[in-house]
PDB file of C-alpha atoms and ligand atoms in Angstrom:
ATOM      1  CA  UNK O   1      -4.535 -47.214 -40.061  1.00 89.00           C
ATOM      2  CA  UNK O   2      -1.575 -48.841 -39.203  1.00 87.00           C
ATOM      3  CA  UNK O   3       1.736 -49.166 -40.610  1.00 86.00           C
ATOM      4  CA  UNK O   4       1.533 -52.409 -41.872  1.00 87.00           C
ATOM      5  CA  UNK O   5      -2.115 -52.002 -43.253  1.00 89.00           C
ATOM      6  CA  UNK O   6      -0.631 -48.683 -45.618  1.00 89.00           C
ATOM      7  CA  UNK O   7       2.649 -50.901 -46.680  1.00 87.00           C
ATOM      8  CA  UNK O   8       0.058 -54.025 -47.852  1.00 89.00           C
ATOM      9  CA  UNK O   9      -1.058 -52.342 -51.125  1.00 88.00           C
ATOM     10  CA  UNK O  10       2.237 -51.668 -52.344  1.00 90.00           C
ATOM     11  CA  UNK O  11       4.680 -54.472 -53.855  1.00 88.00           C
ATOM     12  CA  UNK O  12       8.349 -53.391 -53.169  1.00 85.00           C
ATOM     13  CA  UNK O  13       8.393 -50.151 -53.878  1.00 84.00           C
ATOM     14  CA  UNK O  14       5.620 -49.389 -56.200  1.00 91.00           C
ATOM     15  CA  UNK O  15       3.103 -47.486 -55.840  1.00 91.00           C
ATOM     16  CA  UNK O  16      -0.134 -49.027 -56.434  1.00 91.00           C
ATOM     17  CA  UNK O  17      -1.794 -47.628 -59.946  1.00 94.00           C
ATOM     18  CA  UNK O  18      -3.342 -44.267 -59.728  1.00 94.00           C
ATOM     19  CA  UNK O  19      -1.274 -42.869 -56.806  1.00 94.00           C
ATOM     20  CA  UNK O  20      -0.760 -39.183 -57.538  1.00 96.00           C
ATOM     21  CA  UNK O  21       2.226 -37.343 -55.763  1.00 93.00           C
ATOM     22  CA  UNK O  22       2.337 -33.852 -54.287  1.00 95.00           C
ATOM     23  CA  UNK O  23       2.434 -31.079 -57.366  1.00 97.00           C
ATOM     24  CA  UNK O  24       1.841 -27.849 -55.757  1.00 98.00           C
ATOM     25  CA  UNK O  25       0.473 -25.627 -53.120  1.00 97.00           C
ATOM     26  CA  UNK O  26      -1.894 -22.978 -53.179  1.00 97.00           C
ATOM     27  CA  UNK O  27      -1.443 -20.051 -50.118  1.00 97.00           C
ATOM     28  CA  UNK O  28      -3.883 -17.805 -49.297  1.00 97.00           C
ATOM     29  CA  UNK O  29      -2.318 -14.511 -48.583  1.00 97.00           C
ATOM     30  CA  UNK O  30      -3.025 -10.329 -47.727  1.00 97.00           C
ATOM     31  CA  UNK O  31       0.159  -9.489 -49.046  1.00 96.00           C
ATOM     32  CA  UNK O  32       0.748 -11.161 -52.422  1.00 97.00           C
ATOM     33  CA  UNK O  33       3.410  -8.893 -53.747  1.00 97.00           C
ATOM     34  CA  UNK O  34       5.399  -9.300 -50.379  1.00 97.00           C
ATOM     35  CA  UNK O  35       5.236 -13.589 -50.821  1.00 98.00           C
ATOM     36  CA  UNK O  36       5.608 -13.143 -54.237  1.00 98.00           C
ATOM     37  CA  UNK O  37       8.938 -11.311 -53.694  1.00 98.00           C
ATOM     38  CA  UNK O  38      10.540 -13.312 -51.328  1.00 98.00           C
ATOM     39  CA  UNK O  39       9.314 -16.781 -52.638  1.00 98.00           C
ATOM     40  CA  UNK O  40      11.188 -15.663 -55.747  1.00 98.00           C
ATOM     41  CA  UNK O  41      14.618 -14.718 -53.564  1.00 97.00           C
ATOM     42  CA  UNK O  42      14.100 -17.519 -51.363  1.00 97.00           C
ATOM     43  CA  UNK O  43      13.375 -20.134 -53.273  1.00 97.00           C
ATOM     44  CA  UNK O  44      14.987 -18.851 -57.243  1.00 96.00           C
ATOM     45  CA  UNK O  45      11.066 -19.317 -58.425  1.00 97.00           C
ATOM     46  CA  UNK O  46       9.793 -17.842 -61.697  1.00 98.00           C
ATOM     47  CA  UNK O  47       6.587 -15.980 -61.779  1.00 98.00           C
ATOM     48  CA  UNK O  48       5.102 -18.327 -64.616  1.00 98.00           C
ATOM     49  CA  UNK O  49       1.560 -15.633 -64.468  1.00 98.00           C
ATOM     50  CA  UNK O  50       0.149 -13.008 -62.758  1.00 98.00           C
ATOM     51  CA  UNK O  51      -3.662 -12.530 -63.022  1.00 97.00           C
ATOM     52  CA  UNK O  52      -3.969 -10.329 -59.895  1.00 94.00           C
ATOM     53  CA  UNK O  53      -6.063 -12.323 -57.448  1.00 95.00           C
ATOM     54  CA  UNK O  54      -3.822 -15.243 -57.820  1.00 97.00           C
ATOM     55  CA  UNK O  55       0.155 -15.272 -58.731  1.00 98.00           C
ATOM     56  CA  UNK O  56       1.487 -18.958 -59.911  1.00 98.00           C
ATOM     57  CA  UNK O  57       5.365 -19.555 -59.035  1.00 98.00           C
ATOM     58  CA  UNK O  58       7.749 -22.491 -60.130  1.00 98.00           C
ATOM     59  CA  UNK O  59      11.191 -23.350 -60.103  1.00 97.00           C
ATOM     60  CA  UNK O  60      10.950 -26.554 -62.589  1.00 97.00           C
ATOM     61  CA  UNK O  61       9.491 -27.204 -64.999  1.00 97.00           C
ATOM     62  CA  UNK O  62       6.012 -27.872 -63.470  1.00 98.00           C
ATOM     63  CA  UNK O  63       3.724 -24.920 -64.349  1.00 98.00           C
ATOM     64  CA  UNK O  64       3.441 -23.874 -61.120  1.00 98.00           C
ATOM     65  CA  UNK O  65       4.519 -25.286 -57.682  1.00 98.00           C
ATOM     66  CA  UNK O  66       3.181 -22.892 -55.689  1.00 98.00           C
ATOM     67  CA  UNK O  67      -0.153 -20.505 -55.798  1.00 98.00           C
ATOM     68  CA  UNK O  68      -0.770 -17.780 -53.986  1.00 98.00           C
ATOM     69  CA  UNK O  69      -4.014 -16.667 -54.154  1.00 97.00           C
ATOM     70  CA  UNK O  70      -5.315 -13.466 -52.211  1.00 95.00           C
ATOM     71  CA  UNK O  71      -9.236 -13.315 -52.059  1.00 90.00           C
ATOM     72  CA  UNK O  72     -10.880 -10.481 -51.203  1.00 91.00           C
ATOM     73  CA  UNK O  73     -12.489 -10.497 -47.584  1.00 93.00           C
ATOM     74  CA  UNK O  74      -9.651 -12.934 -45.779  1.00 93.00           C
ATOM     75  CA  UNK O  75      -8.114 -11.861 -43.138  1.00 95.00           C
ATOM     76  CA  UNK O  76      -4.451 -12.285 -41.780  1.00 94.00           C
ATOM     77  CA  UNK O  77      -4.354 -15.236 -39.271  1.00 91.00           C
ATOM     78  CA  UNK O  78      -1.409 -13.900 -36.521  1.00 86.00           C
ATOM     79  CA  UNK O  79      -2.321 -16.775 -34.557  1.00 86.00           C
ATOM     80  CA  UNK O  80      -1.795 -19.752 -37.170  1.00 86.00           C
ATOM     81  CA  UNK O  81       0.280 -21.463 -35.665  1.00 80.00           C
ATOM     82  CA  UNK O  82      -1.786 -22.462 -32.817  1.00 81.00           C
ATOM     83  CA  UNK O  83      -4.339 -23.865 -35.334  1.00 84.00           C
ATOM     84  CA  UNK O  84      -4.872 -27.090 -37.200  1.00 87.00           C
ATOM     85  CA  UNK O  85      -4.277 -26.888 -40.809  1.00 90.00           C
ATOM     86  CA  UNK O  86      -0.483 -27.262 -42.668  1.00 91.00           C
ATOM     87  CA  UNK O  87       2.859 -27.134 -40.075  1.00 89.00           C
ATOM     88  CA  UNK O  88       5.160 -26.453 -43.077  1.00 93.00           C
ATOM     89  CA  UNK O  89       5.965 -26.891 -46.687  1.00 95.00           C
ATOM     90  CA  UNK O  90       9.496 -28.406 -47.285  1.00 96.00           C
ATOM     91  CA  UNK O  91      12.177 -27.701 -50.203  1.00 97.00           C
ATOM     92  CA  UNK O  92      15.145 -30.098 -51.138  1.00 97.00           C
ATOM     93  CA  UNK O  93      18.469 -29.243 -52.068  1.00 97.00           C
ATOM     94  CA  UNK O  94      20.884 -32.335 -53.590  1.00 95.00           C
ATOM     95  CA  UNK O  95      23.452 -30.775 -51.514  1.00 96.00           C
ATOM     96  CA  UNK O  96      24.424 -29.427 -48.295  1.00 98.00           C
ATOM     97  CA  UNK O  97      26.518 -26.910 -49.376  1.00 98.00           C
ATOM     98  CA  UNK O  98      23.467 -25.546 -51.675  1.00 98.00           C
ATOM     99  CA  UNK O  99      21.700 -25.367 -48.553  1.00 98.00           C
ATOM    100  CA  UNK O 100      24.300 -23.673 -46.329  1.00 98.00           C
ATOM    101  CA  UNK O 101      24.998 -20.930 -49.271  1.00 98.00           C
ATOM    102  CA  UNK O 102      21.257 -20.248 -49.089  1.00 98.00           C
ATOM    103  CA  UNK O 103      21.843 -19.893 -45.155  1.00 98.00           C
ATOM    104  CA  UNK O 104      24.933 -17.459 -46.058  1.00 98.00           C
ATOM    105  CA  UNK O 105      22.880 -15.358 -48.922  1.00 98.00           C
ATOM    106  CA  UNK O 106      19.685 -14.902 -47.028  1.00 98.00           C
ATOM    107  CA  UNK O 107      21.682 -14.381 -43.805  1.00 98.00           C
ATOM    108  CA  UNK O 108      23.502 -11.181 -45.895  1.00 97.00           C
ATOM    109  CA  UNK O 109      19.958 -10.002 -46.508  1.00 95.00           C
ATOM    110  CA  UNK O 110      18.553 -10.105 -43.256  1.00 96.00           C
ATOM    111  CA  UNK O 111      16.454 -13.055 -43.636  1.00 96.00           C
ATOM    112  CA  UNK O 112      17.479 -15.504 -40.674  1.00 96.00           C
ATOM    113  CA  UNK O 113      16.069 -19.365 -40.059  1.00 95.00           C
ATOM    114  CA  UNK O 114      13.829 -19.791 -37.341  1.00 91.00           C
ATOM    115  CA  UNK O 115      15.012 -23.023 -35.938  1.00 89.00           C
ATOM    116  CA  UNK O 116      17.537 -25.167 -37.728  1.00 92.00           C
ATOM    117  CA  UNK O 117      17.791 -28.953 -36.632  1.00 91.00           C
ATOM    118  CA  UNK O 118      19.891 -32.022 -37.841  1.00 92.00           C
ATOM    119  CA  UNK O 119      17.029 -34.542 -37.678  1.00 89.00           C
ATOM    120  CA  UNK O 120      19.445 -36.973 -38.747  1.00 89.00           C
ATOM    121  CA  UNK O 121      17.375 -38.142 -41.765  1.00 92.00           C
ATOM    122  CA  UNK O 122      17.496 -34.670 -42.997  1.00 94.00           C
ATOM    123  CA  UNK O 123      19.396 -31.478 -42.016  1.00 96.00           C
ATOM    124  CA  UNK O 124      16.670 -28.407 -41.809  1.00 96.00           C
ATOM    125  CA  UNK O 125      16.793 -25.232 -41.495  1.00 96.00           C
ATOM    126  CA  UNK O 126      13.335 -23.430 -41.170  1.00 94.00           C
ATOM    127  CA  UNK O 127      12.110 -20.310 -42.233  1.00 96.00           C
ATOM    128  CA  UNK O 128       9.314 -18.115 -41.959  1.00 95.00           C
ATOM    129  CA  UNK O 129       7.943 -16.399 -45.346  1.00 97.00           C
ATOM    130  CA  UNK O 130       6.157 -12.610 -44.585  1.00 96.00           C
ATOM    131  CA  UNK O 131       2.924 -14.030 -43.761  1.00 96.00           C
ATOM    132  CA  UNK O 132       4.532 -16.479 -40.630  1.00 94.00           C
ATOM    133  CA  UNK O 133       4.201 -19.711 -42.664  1.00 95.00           C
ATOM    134  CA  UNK O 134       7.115 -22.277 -41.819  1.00 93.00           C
ATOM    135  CA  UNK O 135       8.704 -23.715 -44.930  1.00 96.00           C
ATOM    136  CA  UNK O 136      11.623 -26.592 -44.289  1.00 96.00           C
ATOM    137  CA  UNK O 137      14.683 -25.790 -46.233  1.00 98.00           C
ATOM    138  CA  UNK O 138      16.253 -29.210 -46.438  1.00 98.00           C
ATOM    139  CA  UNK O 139      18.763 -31.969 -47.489  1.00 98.00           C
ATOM    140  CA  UNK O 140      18.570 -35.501 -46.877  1.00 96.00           C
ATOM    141  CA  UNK O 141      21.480 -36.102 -44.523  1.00 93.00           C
ATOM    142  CA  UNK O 142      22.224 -39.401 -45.681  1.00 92.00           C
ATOM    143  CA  UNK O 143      22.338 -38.371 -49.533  1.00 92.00           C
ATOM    144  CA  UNK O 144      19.640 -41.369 -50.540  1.00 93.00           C
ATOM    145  CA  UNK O 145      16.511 -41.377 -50.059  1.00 92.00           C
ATOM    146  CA  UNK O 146      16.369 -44.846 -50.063  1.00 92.00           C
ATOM    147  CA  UNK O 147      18.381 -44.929 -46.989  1.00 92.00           C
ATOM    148  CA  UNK O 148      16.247 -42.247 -44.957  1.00 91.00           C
ATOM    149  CA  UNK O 149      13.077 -44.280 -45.705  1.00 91.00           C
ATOM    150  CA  UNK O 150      14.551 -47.427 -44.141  1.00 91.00           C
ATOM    151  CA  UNK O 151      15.865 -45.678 -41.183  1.00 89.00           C
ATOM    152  CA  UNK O 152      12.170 -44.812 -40.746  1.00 89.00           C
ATOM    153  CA  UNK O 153      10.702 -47.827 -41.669  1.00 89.00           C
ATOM    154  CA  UNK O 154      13.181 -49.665 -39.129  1.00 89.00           C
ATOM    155  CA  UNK O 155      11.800 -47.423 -36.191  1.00 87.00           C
ATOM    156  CA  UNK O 156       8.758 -49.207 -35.286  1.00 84.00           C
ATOM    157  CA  UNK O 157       8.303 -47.176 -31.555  1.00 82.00           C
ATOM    158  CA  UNK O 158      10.156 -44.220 -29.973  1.00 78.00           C
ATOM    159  CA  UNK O 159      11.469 -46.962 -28.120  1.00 80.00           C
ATOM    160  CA  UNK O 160      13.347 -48.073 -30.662  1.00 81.00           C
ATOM    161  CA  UNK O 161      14.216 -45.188 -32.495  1.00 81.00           C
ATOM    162  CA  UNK O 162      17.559 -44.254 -33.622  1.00 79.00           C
ATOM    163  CA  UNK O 163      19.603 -41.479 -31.308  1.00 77.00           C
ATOM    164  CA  UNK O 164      18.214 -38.116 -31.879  1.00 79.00           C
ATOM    165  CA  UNK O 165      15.323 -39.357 -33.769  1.00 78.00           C
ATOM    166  CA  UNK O 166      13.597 -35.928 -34.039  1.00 79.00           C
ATOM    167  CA  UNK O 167      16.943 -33.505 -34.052  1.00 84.00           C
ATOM    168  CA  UNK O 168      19.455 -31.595 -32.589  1.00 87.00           C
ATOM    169  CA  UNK O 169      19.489 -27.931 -33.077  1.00 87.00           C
ATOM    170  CA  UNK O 170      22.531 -26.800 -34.243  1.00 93.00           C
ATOM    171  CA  UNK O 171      23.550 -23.068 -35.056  1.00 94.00           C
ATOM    172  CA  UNK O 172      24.197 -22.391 -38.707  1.00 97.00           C
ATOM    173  CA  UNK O 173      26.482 -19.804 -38.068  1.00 97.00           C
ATOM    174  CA  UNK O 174      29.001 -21.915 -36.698  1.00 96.00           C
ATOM    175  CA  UNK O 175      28.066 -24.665 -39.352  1.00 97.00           C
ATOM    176  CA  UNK O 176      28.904 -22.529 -41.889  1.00 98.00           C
ATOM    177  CA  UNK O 177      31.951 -21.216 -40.133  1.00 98.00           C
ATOM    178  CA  UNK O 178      32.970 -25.138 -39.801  1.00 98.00           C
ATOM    179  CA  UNK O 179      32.529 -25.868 -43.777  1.00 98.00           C
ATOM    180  CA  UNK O 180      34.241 -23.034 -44.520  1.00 98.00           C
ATOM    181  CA  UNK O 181      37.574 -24.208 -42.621  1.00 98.00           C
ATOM    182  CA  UNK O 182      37.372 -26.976 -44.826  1.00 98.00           C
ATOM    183  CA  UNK O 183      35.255 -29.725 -42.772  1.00 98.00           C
ATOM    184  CA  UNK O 184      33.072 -32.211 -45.147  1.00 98.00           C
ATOM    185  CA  UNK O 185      29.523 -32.614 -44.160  1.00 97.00           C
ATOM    186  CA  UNK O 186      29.763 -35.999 -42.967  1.00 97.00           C
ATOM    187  CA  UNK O 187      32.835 -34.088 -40.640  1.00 98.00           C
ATOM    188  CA  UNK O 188      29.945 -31.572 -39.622  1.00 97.00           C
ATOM    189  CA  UNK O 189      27.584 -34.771 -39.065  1.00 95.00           C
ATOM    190  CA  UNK O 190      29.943 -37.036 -36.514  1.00 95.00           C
ATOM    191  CA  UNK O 191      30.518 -33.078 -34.761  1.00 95.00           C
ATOM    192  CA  UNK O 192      26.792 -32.603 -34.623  1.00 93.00           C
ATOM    193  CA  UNK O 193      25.895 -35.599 -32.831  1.00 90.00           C
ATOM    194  CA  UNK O 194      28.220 -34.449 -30.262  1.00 90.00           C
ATOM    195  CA  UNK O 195      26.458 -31.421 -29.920  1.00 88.00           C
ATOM    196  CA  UNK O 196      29.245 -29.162 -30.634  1.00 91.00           C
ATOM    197  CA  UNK O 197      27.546 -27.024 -32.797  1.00 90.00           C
ATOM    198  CA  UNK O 198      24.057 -26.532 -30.741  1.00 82.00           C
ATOM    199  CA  UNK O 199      22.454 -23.743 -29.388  1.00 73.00           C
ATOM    200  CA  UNK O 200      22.373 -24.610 -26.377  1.00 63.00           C
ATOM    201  CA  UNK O 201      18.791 -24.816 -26.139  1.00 55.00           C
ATOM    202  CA  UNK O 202      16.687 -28.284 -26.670  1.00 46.00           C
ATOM    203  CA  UNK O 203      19.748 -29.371 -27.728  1.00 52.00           C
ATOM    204  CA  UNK O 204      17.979 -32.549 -28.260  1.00 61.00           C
ATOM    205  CA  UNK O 205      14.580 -32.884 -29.450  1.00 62.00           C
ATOM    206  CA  UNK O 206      13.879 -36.429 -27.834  1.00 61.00           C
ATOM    207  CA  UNK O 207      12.298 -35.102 -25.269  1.00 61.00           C
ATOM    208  CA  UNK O 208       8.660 -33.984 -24.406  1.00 56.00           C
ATOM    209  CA  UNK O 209      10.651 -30.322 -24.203  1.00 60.00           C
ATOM    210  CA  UNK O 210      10.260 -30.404 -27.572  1.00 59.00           C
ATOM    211  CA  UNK O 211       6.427 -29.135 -27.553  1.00 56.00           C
ATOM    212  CA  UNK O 212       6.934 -25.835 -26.971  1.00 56.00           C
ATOM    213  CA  UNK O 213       9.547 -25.269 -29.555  1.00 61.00           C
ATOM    214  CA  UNK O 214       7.566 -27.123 -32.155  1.00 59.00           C
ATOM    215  CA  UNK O 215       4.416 -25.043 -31.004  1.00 55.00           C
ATOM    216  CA  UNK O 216       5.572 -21.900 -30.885  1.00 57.00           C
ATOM    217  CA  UNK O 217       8.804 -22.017 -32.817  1.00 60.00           C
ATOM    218  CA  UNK O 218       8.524 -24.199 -35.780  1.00 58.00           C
TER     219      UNK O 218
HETATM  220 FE1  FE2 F 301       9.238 -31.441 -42.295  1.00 94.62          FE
END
């Protein structure tokens, strides 16, 4: 389907009537008390039940936004990232400085991001839970919504696409080190796009380079 064909049914921005939006999702797992533990640290979720086979986690005030479910007779999937099937769940802070002081508490705990990227519709860091699924820790970089959707609405081809359409990696460490000397995210923003705070690897994810990062990475 194309772009324009999904756009038709909606007038402005309203949904057509019965659209339902995302509410929760349900992991399979080996290890539930390991997820369930660092779901809870990671993310500040509540354990709203416990019936054994299944554990059902929230951090509003929907009954549960996440599931995770262990069944007897699965297996642990090393290889899942090689598979079809989800990428990554994301999580959104209102603020970038919630998001860095989740960087600089899990950091003091061991617990490090994977890969953290300014995609320049939202700043990401990515982290890997116990069982090696990818969740997106995330704030929208322009602080609207609104604004993000039309940047991505305006980019009709890669050919067109904004600078750095998919990201730049940047190093949190020295992001952090940066807000803490006082600079303002938008500061941290103009610095980005001049690559002062990357990695210095893929330091810009336009690029067909990008594959085996996201593949093996991500
Ligand atoms: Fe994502």
């Amino acid at each position: 389907m194309s772009v324009e064909e999904s756009n038709e049914r909606y007038v402005g921005e309203t949904r057509p009537r019965g659209t339902a939006i995302l509410h929760h999702v349900n992991l399979k797992t080996t290890r539930k008390e390991a997820m369930v533990e660092w779901y809870v640290k990671v993310l500040n979720m509540r354990v709203n039940v416990d019936v054994g086979l299944a554990a059902f986690l929230s951090n509003d005030r929907a009954n549960h936004r996440l599931a995770l479910t262990t069944i007897p007779g699965i297996t642990f999937n090393e290889n899942k990232r090689f598979h079809d099937g989800v990428h990554h769940t994301a999580y959104e802070y209102a603020t970038f400085d919630e998001l860095n002081e989740l960087y600089l508490r899990l950091r003091d705990e061991g617990i490090l991001p994977k890969v953290c990227i300014d995609h320049r519709t939202s700043w990401s860091y990515y982290y890997e839970d116990p069982d090696g699924n990818m969740l997106e820790m995330q704030v929208d970089d322009l602080g609207d919504w609104d604004l993000s959707t039309q940047i991505m609405r305006e980019t009709t081809s890669i050919e067109n696409a904004p600078a750095h359409f998919f990201g730049i990696s940047v190093d949190p460490e020295q992001i952090a080190a940066a807000r803490a000397a006082g600079a303002s995210f938008e500061e941290i923003k103009e610095r980005t796009a001049a690559f002062e705070f990357s990695t210095g690897e893929a330091k810009d994810y336009n690029t067909p380079e990008i594959l085996p990062d996201f593949a093996v990475k991500w």
